[in-house]
Coordinates of C-alpha atoms and ligand atoms in Angstrom, one line a residue:
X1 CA 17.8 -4.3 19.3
X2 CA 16.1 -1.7 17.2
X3 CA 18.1 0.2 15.1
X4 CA 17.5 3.9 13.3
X5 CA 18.5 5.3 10.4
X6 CA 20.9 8.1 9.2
X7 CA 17.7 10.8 10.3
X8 CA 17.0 8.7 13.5
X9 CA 14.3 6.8 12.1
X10 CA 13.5 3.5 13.3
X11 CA 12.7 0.7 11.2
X12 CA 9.1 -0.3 12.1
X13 CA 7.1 -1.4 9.0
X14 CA 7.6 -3.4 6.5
X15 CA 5.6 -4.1 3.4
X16 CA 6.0 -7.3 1.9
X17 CA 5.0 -7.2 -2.5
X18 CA 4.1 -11.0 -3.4
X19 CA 3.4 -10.6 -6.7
X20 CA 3.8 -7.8 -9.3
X21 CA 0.7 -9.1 -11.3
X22 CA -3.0 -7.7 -10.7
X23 CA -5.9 -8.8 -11.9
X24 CA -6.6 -4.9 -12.3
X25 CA -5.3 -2.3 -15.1
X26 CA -5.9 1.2 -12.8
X27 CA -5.0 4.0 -15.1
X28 CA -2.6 5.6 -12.0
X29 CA -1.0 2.5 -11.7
X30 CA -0.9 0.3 -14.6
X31 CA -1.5 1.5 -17.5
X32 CA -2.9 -0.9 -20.6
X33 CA -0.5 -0.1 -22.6
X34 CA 2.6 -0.1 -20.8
X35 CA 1.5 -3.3 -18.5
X36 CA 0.0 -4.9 -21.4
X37 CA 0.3 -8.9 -23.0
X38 CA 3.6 -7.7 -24.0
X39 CA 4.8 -6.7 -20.7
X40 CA 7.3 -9.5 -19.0
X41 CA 6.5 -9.9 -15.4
X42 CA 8.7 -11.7 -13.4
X43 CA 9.3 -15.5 -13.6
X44 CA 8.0 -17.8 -11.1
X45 CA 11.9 -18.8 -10.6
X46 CA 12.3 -15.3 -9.8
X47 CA 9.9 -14.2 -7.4
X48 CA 10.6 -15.1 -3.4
X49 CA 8.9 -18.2 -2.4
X50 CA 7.3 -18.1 1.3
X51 CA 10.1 -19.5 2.9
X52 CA 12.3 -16.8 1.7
X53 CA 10.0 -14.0 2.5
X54 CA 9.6 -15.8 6.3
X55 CA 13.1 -15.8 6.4
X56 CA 13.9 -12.6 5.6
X57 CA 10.9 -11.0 8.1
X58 CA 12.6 -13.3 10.9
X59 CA 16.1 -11.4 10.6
X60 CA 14.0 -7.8 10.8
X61 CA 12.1 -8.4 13.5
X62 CA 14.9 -8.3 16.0
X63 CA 15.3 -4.9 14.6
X64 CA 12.6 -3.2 15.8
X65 CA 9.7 -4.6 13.3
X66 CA 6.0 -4.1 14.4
X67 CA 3.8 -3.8 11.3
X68 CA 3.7 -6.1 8.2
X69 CA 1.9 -5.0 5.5
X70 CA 1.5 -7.9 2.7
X71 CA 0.6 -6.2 -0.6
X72 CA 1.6 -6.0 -4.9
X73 CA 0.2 -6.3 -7.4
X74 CA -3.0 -8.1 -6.0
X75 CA -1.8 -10.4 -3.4
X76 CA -5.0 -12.6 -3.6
X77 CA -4.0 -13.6 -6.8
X78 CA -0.7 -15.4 -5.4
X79 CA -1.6 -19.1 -4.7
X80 CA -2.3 -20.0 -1.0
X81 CA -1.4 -16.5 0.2
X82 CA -3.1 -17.5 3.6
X83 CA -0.5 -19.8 4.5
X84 CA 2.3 -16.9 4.1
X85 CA 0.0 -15.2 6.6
X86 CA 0.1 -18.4 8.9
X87 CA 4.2 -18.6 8.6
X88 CA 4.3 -14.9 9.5
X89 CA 1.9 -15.3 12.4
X90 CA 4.4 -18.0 13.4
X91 CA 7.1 -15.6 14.0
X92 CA 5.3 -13.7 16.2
X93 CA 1.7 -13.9 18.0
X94 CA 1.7 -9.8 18.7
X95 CA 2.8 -8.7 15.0
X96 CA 0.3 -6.2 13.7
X97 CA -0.3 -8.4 10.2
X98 CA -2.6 -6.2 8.0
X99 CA -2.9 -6.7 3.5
X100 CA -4.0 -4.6 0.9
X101 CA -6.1 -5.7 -1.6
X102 CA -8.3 -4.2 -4.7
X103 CA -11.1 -6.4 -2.7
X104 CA -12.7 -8.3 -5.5
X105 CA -11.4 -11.8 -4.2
X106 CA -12.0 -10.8 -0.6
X107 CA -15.3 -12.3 -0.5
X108 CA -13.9 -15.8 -1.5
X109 CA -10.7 -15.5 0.9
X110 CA -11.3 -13.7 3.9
X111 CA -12.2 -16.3 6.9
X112 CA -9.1 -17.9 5.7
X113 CA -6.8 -15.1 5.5
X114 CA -8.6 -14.4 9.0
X115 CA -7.9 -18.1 10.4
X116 CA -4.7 -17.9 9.3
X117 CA -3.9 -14.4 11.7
X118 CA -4.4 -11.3 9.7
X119 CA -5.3 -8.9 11.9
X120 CA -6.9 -6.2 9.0
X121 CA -7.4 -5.6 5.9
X122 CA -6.9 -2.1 3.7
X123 CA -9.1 -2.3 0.7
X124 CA -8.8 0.0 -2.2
X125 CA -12.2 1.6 -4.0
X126 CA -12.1 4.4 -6.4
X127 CA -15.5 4.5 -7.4
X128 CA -19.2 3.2 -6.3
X129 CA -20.4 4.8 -9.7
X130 CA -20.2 1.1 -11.8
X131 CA -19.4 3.1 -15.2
X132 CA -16.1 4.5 -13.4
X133 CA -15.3 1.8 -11.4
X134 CA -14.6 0.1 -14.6
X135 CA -12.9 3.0 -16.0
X136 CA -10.5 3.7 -13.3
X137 CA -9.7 -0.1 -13.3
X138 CA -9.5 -0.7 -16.5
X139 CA -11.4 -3.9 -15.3
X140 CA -14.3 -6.1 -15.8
X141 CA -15.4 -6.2 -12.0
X142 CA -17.3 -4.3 -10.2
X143 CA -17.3 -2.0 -7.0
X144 CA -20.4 -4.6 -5.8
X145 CA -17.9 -7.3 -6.0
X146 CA -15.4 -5.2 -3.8
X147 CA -18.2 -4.1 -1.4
X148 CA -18.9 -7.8 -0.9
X149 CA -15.4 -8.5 0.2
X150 CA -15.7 -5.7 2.4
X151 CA -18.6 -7.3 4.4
X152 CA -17.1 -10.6 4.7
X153 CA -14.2 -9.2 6.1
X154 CA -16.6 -7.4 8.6
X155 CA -18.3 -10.4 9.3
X156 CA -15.6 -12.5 9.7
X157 CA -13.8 -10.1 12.1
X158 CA -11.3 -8.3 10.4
X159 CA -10.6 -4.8 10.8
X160 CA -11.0 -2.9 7.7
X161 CA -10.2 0.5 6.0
X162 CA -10.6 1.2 2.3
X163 CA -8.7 3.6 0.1
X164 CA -9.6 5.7 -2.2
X165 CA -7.0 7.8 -4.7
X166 CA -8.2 10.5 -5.9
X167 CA -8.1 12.5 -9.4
X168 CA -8.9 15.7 -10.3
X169 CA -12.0 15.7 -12.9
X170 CA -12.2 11.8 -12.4
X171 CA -13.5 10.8 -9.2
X172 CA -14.1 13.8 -6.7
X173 CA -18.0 13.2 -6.9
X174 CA -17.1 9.9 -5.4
X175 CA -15.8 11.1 -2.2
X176 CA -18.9 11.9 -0.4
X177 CA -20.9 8.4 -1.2
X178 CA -17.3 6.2 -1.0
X179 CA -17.6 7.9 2.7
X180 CA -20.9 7.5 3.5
X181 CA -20.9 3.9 2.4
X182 CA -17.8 3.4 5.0
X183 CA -19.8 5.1 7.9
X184 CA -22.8 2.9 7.2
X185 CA -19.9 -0.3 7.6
X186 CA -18.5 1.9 10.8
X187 CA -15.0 1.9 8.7
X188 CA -12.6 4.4 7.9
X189 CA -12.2 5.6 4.6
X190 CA -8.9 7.2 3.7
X191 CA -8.2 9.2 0.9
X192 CA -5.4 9.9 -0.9
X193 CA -3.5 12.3 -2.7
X194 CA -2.4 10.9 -6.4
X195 CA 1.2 10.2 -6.5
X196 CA 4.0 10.7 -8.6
X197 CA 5.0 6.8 -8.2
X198 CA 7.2 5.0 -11.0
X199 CA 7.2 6.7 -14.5
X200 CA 4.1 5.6 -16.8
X201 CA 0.9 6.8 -14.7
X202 CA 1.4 10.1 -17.1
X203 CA 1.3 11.7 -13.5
X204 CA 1.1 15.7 -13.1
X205 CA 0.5 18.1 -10.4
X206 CA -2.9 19.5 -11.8
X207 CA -4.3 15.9 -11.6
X208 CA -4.0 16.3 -7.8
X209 CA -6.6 16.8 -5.7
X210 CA -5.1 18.4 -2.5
X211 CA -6.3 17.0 1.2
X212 CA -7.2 20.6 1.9
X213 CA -10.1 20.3 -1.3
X214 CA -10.8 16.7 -0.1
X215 CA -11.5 17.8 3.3
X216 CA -13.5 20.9 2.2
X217 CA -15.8 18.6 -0.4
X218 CA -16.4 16.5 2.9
X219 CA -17.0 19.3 5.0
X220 CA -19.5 20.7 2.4
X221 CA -21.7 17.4 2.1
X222 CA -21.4 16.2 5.4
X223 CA -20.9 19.3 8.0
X224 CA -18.0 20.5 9.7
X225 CA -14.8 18.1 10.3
X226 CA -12.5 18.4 13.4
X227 CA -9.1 16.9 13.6
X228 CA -8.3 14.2 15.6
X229 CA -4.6 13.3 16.8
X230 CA -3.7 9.6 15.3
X231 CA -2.0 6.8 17.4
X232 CA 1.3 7.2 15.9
X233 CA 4.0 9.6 14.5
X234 CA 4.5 6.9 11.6
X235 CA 0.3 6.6 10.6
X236 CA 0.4 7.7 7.3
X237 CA -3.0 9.4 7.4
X238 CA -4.1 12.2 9.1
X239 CA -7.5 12.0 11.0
X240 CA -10.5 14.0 10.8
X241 CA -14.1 13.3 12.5
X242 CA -17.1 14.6 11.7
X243 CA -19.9 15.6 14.5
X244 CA -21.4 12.5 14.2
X245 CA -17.7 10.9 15.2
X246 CA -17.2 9.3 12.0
X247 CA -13.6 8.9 11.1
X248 CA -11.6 10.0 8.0
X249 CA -8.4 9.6 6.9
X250 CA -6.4 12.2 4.8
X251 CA -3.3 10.4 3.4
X252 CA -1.0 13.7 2.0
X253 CA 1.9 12.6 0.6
X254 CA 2.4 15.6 -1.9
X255 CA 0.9 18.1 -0.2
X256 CA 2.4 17.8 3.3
X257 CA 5.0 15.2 3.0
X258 CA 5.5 13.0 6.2
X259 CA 9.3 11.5 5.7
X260 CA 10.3 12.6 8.9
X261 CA 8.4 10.0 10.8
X262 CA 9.1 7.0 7.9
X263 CA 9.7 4.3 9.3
X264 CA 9.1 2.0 6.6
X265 CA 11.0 -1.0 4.6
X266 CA 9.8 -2.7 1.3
X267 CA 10.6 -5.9 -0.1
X268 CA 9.9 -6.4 -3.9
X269 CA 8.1 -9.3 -5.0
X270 CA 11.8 -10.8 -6.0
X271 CA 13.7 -9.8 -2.8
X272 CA 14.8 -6.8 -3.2
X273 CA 14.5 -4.5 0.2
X274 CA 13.8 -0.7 -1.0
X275 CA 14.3 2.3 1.3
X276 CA 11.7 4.6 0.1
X277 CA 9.0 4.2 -2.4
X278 CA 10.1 6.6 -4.3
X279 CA 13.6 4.6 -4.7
X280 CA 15.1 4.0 -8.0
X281 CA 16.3 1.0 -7.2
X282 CA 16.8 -1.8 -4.4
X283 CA 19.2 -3.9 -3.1
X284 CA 19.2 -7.5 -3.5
X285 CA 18.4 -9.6 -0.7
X286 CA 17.4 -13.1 -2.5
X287 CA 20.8 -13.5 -4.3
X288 CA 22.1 -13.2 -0.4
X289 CA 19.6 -15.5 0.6
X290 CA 20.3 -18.1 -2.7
X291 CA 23.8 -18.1 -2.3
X292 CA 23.5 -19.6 1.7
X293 CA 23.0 -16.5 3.7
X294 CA 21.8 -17.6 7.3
X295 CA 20.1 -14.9 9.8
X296 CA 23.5 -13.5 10.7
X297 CA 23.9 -12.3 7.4
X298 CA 21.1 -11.0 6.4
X299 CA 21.0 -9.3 9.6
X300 CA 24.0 -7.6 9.0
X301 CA 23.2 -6.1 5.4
X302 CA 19.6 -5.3 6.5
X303 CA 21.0 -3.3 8.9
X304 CA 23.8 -2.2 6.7
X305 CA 21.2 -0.8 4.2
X306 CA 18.8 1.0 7.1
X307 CA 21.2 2.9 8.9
X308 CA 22.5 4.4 6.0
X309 CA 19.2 5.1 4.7
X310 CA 18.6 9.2 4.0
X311 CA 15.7 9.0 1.7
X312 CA 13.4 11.6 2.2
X313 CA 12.0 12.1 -1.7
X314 CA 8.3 13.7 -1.0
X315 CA 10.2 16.4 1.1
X316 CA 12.3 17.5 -1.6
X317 CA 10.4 16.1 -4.9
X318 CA 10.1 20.2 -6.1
X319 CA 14.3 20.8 -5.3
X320 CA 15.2 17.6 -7.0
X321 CA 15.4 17.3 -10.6
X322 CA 13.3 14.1 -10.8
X323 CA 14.9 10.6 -11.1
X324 CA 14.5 8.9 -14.2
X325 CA 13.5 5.1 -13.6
X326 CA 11.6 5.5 -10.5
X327 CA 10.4 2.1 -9.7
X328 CA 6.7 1.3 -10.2
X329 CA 3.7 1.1 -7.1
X330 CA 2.7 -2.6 -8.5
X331 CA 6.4 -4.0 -8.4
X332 CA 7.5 -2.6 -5.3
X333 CA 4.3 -3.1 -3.4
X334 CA 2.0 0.2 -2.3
Ligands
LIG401 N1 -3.6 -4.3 -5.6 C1 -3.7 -3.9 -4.2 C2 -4.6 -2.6 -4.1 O1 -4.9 -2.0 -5.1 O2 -5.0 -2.4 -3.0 C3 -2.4 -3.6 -3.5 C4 -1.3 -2.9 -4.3 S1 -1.7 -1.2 -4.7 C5 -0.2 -0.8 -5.5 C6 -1.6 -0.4 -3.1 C7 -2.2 0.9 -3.0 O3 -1.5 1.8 -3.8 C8 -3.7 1.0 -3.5 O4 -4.5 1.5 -2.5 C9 -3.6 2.0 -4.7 O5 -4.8 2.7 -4.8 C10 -2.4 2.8 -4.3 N2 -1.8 3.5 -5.4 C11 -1.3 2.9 -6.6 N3 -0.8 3.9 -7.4 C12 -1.0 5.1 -6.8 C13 -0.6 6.4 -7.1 N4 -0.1 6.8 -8.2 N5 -0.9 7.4 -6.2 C14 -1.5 7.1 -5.0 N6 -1.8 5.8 -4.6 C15 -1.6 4.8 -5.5
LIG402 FE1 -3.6 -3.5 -9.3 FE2 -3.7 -2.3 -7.0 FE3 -2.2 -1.3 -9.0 FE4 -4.8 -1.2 -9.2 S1 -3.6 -0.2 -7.6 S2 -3.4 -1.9 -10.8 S3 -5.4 -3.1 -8.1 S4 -1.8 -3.2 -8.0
LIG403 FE1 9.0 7.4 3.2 FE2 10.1 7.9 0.8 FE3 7.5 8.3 1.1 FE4 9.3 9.9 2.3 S1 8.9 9.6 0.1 S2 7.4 9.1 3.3 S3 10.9 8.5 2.8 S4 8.6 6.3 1.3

């Protein structure tokens, strides 16, 4: 039976961190120097093995689960991701089974992550311009490498969306040609506001670049936009078409916060579910699971932890004073 939390929001989403290592650096999302050789990740030991993450999916999706989002860190750097896909698929033949991915190992793992029964793929690009590709990255790959990935995934029949954060004097003249390069793969690109997530992305409000500005540099290169309603309360992104009947998303998280309709769960990459991205910290589901918890269990705390949930942190980021260890986007999966 589906159950709703303490604001009468069900729990429909879940997104699943594997890892909380990239093969990237981005500057809004780790840093060089504070995810650097010096940085301790987790240990292997520590991090959920499949089983565990298959086990703790099966006691949610009683509960009213309909989206799983796999994601990190990169999640194509974890070995043999596809057959995480294939246990999930397992569980349930009608699960909407998407993965977000920075897109430059796409190319090599797509018709298997496809085979296995992921449904679509979100893949995140900053920057066609190669010099700030690199920058925003902090990487040695390129946005041909992610374009690539893109076009397998096409061919091999996922769906795909890219996303595209956006900073204010950074990458705003790459909004029009990240678009126009989605509309030529009949995708959607979705752009989104930079967040305050975690505490070293050396975030501030002036580094924002609203939805309203996004929409209005669209509207400027590529004619008038008209809004279109989305499929669901819970879509994160608002849509906008242009006359043409191209689609773009508008993801506004600081600008015009959508908590009301969140219906989403997170488990960090060592089992820890998390209420709200925002969250300062999580509560521990793989000591449960270590010390012998069956299905019962678990279903029990899960539901514990979600019907007591309030969160509601992008609605009231400006009343709060903020909280001090916010936990990072990498660890607890975007
Ligand atoms: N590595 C994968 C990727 O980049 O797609 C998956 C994990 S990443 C944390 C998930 C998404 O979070 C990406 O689309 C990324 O752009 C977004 N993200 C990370 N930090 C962000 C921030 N401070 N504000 C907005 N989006 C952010
Ligand atoms: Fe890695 Fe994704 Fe974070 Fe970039 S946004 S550092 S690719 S986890
Ligand atoms: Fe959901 Fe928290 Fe984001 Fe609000 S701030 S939309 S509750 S994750």
């Amino acid at each position: 039976m589906s159950i709703a939390d303490s604001l009468g929001r069900p729990l429909r989403d879940l997104r699943i961190s594997v890892t909380d290592r990239c093969n990237f650096r981005c500057r809004y999302c780790m840093p060089r120097e504070h995810f650097g050789t010096d940085h301790e990740f987790l240990a292997r030991e520590d991090i959920l093995s499949y089983e565990e993450i298959t086990t703790i999916t099966a006691a949610m999706i009683p509960l009213g689960l309909s989206k799983i989002r796999i994601t990190g860190g990169e999640p194509l750097i974890r070995k043999d991701i596809a057959r995480l896909i294939e246990m999930l698929r397992a569980l349930d033949a009608g699960m909407d089974l998407a993965l977000t991915t920075n897109g430059v190992l796409l190319k090599r793992h797509a018709k298997t992550l496809k085979h296995a029964g992921l449904n679509r793929v979100t893949v995140s690009l900053d920057a066609l311009d190669a010099a700030l590709f690199q920058t925003m990255g902090d990487t040695e790959h390129t946005a041909d490498d992610v374009l690539a990935g893109i076009d397998e995934a096409l061919k091999v029949g996922l769906k795909v969306k890219v996303n595209t954060v956006v900073q204010r004097n950074l990458n705003e003249s790459q909004i029009t040609p990240i678009a126009q390069a989605c509309f030529e793969r009949k995708i959607t690109p979705r752009f989104i506001e930079f967040m305050d997530v975690g505490s070293t992305n050396q975030w501030n409000y002036d580094s924002v670049v609203s939805g309203a500005e996004i929409r209005e540099i669209l509207s400027n290169t590529l004619g008038p936009l008209h809004s279109v309603s989305t499929g669901h309360p819970s879509d994160v992104a608002k849509l906008w078409e242009t006359e043409h009947g191209e689609e773009i998303g508008l993801i506004q998280s600081v600008t015009s916060p959508f908590c009301g309709d969140c219906s989403r769960a997170r488990i960090s990459a060592n089992g820890s579910i998390y209420t709200c991205l925002f969250a300062t910290e999580g509560q521990d589901l793989r000591s449960l699971l270590r010390f012998g918890a069956g299905k019962q269990d678990l279903d029990q705390a899960i539901r514990s932890i979600w019907t007591s949930r309030k969160d509601r942190y992008s609605e009231t980021r400006t009343e709060l004073s903020q909280p001090k260890s916010k936990v990072e986007m990498s660890f607890i999966g975007g």
